[in-house]
Amino acid sequence: MRRSPLRVVVLVVALCAIAACTPLPEEYPLPPDRSLVHGPDSTLSHGLVLASGDTAWWDYQVTQPALPLAVIKPEYTEGTRSREAEGKVIARFAVDSLGVPMMTTFTIVASPDYALSAAVHDAVARSRFRPAELHGRPVAQVVEMPFNFTLTK
């Protein structure tokens, strides 16, 4: 049975209209992340509940955000340099109330190359931060940091 092109177009438009009118869920499910776990009390107003049971706050929820004590400079290895790997690596991790990155929460949000991600992981593990403060009290904070890798020619 052969369908006319007009009939196909009408069918596609009707399906798109039905899909557009379908109600969206109240909350979108977050991608699975083993390190940053959402507990029953974990909402935007309460921060994130970590797998350890501690709460880590987002930067907009604290009165003083966590800041690196020194510039975090990942090593550009010769292998990545020879492959001419470049780009931006975005890492997300929690910094505890002592200013130490919690590497169990470390995750890569975006990366063009695995070796660049590994270099960022090693650099973050060696770094230290001034801990975030919430009303004068040191607290854990989720930090999202970009790292740019560019080759100088």
GROMACS .gro file of C-alpha atoms in nm:
model
  153
    1MET     CA    1   0.000   0.000   0.000
    2ARG     CA    2   0.147   0.333  -0.107
    3ARG     CA    3   0.094   0.640   0.110
    4SER     CA    4   0.071   0.985  -0.037
    5PRO     CA    5   0.336   1.238   0.076
    6LEU     CA    6   0.065   1.468   0.212
    7ARG     CA    7  -0.074   1.190   0.428
    8VAL     CA    8   0.275   1.120   0.571
    9VAL     CA    9   0.326   1.490   0.650
   10VAL     CA   10  -0.011   1.510   0.826
   11LEU     CA   11   0.072   1.199   1.029
   12VAL     CA   12   0.413   1.339   1.135
   13VAL     CA   13   0.262   1.676   1.231
   14ALA     CA   14  -0.007   1.502   1.436
   15LEU     CA   15   0.251   1.292   1.622
   16CYS     CA   16   0.464   1.601   1.695
   17ALA     CA   17   0.159   1.786   1.828
   18ILE     CA   18   0.074   1.496   2.058
   19ALA     CA   19   0.435   1.480   2.185
   20ALA     CA   20   0.441   1.857   2.244
   21CYS     CA   21   0.121   1.843   2.450
   22THR     CA   22   0.236   1.556   2.671
   23PRO     CA   23   0.281   1.688   3.026
   24LEU     CA   24   0.636   1.689   3.155
   25PRO     CA   25   0.721   1.530   3.489
   26GLU     CA   26   0.751   1.757   3.794
   27GLU     CA   27   1.119   1.674   3.839
   28TYR     CA   28   1.351   1.543   3.573
   29PRO     CA   29   1.555   1.246   3.690
   30LEU     CA   30   1.920   1.333   3.738
   31PRO     CA   31   2.187   1.125   3.565
   32PRO     CA   32   2.322   0.846   3.781
   33ASP     CA   33   2.620   0.967   3.981
   34ARG     CA   34   2.764   0.739   4.244
   35SER     CA   35   2.945   1.013   4.430
   36LEU     CA   36   2.684   1.286   4.462
   37VAL     CA   37   2.377   1.112   4.601
   38HIS     CA   38   2.042   1.282   4.647
   39GLY     CA   39   1.877   1.178   4.970
   40PRO     CA   40   1.516   1.239   5.070
   41ASP     CA   41   1.601   1.577   5.231
   42SER     CA   42   1.825   1.684   4.945
   43THR     CA   43   1.670   1.979   4.765
   44LEU     CA   44   1.810   2.295   4.619
   45SER     CA   45   1.759   2.470   4.952
   46HIS     CA   46   1.941   2.199   5.148
   47GLY     CA   47   2.245   2.128   4.928
   48LEU     CA   48   2.354   1.784   4.814
   49VAL     CA   49   2.372   1.484   5.039
   50LEU     CA   50   2.699   1.303   4.971
   51ALA     CA   51   2.740   0.927   4.986
   52SER     CA   52   2.915   0.979   5.322
   53GLY     CA   53   2.600   1.141   5.462
   54ASP     CA   54   2.756   1.490   5.473
   55THR     CA   55   2.597   1.785   5.297
   56ALA     CA   56   2.782   1.974   5.026
   57TRP     CA   57   2.647   2.313   4.925
   58TRP     CA   58   2.645   2.476   4.580
   59ASP     CA   59   2.842   2.798   4.534
   60TYR     CA   60   2.528   3.015   4.534
   61GLN     CA   61   2.417   2.868   4.868
   62VAL     CA   62   2.725   2.963   5.072
   63THR     CA   63   2.826   3.304   5.203
   64GLN     CA   64   3.193   3.257   5.100
   65PRO     CA   65   3.266   3.004   4.821
   66ALA     CA   66   3.559   2.763   4.831
   67LEU     CA   67   3.864   2.905   4.652
   68PRO     CA   68   4.188   2.735   4.548
   69LEU     CA   69   4.484   2.846   4.758
   70ALA     CA   70   4.712   2.824   4.452
   71VAL     CA   71   4.658   2.806   4.078
   72ILE     CA   72   4.571   2.450   3.979
   73LYS     CA   73   4.783   2.369   3.673
   74PRO     CA   74   4.733   2.020   3.524
   75GLU     CA   75   5.038   1.875   3.351
   76TYR     CA   76   5.022   1.863   2.973
   77THR     CA   77   5.199   1.532   2.912
   78GLU     CA   78   5.421   1.472   2.611
   79GLY     CA   79   5.181   1.203   2.485
   80THR     CA   80   4.885   1.442   2.475
   81ARG     CA   81   5.107   1.709   2.326
   82SER     CA   82   5.222   1.476   2.046
   83ARG     CA   83   4.860   1.382   1.972
   84GLU     CA   84   4.778   1.755   1.972
   85ALA     CA   85   4.497   1.705   2.223
   86GLU     CA   86   4.332   2.036   2.311
   87GLY     CA   87   4.009   2.155   2.465
   88LYS     CA   88   3.825   2.229   2.786
   89VAL     CA   89   3.785   1.978   3.068
   90ILE     CA   90   3.514   2.054   3.323
   91ALA     CA   91   3.548   1.877   3.657
   92ARG     CA   92   3.297   1.861   3.944
   93PHE     CA   93   3.397   1.761   4.296
   94ALA     CA   94   3.324   1.846   4.657
   95VAL     CA   95   3.568   2.032   4.880
   96ASP     CA   96   3.530   1.941   5.248
   97SER     CA   97   3.519   2.181   5.542
   98LEU     CA   98   3.900   2.156   5.577
   99GLY     CA   99   3.963   2.262   5.216
  100VAL     CA  100   4.062   1.920   5.086
  101PRO     CA  101   3.902   1.790   4.763
  102MET     CA  102   3.693   1.482   4.825
  103MET     CA  103   3.822   1.267   4.539
  104THR     CA  104   3.546   1.010   4.588
  105THR     CA  105   3.309   1.278   4.453
  106PHE     CA  106   3.533   1.372   4.156
  107THR     CA  107   3.361   1.345   3.820
  108ILE     CA  108   3.430   1.480   3.473
  109VAL     CA  109   3.140   1.681   3.333
  110ALA     CA  110   3.292   1.735   2.988
  111SER     CA  111   3.622   1.644   2.828
  112PRO     CA  112   3.765   1.608   2.478
  113ASP     CA  113   4.031   1.354   2.580
  114TYR     CA  114   4.077   1.086   2.845
  115ALA     CA  115   4.441   1.176   2.914
  116LEU     CA  116   4.347   1.539   2.975
  117SER     CA  117   4.081   1.422   3.222
  118ALA     CA  118   4.341   1.212   3.404
  119ALA     CA  119   4.574   1.514   3.426
  120VAL     CA  120   4.293   1.722   3.577
  121HIS     CA  121   4.217   1.446   3.828
  122ASP     CA  122   4.580   1.437   3.943
  123ALA     CA  123   4.602   1.818   3.967
  124VAL     CA  124   4.282   1.846   4.172
  125ALA     CA  125   4.398   1.568   4.406
  126ARG     CA  126   4.718   1.767   4.483
  127SER     CA  127   4.538   2.100   4.534
  128ARG     CA  128   4.407   2.262   4.849
  129PHE     CA  129   4.128   2.515   4.893
  130ARG     CA  130   4.010   2.777   5.134
  131PRO     CA  131   3.693   2.606   5.255
  132ALA     CA  132   3.352   2.751   5.185
  133GLU     CA  133   3.170   2.926   5.465
  134LEU     CA  134   2.803   2.936   5.549
  135HIS     CA  135   2.731   3.213   5.802
  136GLY     CA  136   3.090   3.202   5.932
  137ARG     CA  137   3.105   2.822   5.966
  138PRO     CA  138   3.326   2.613   5.729
  139VAL     CA  139   3.118   2.374   5.517
  140ALA     CA  140   3.165   2.136   5.226
  141GLN     CA  141   3.089   2.276   4.881
  142VAL     CA  142   3.044   2.129   4.534
  143VAL     CA  143   3.293   2.295   4.298
  144GLU     CA  144   3.276   2.290   3.921
  145MET     CA  145   3.600   2.405   3.755
  146PRO     CA  146   3.699   2.440   3.391
  147PHE     CA  147   4.054   2.363   3.275
  148ASN     CA  148   4.165   2.479   2.930
  149PHE     CA  149   4.432   2.290   2.739
  150THR     CA  150   4.584   2.469   2.441
  151LEU     CA  151   4.898   2.403   2.242
  152THR     CA  152   5.131   2.693   2.184
  153LYS     CA  153   5.276   2.675   1.835
   0.00000   0.00000   0.00000
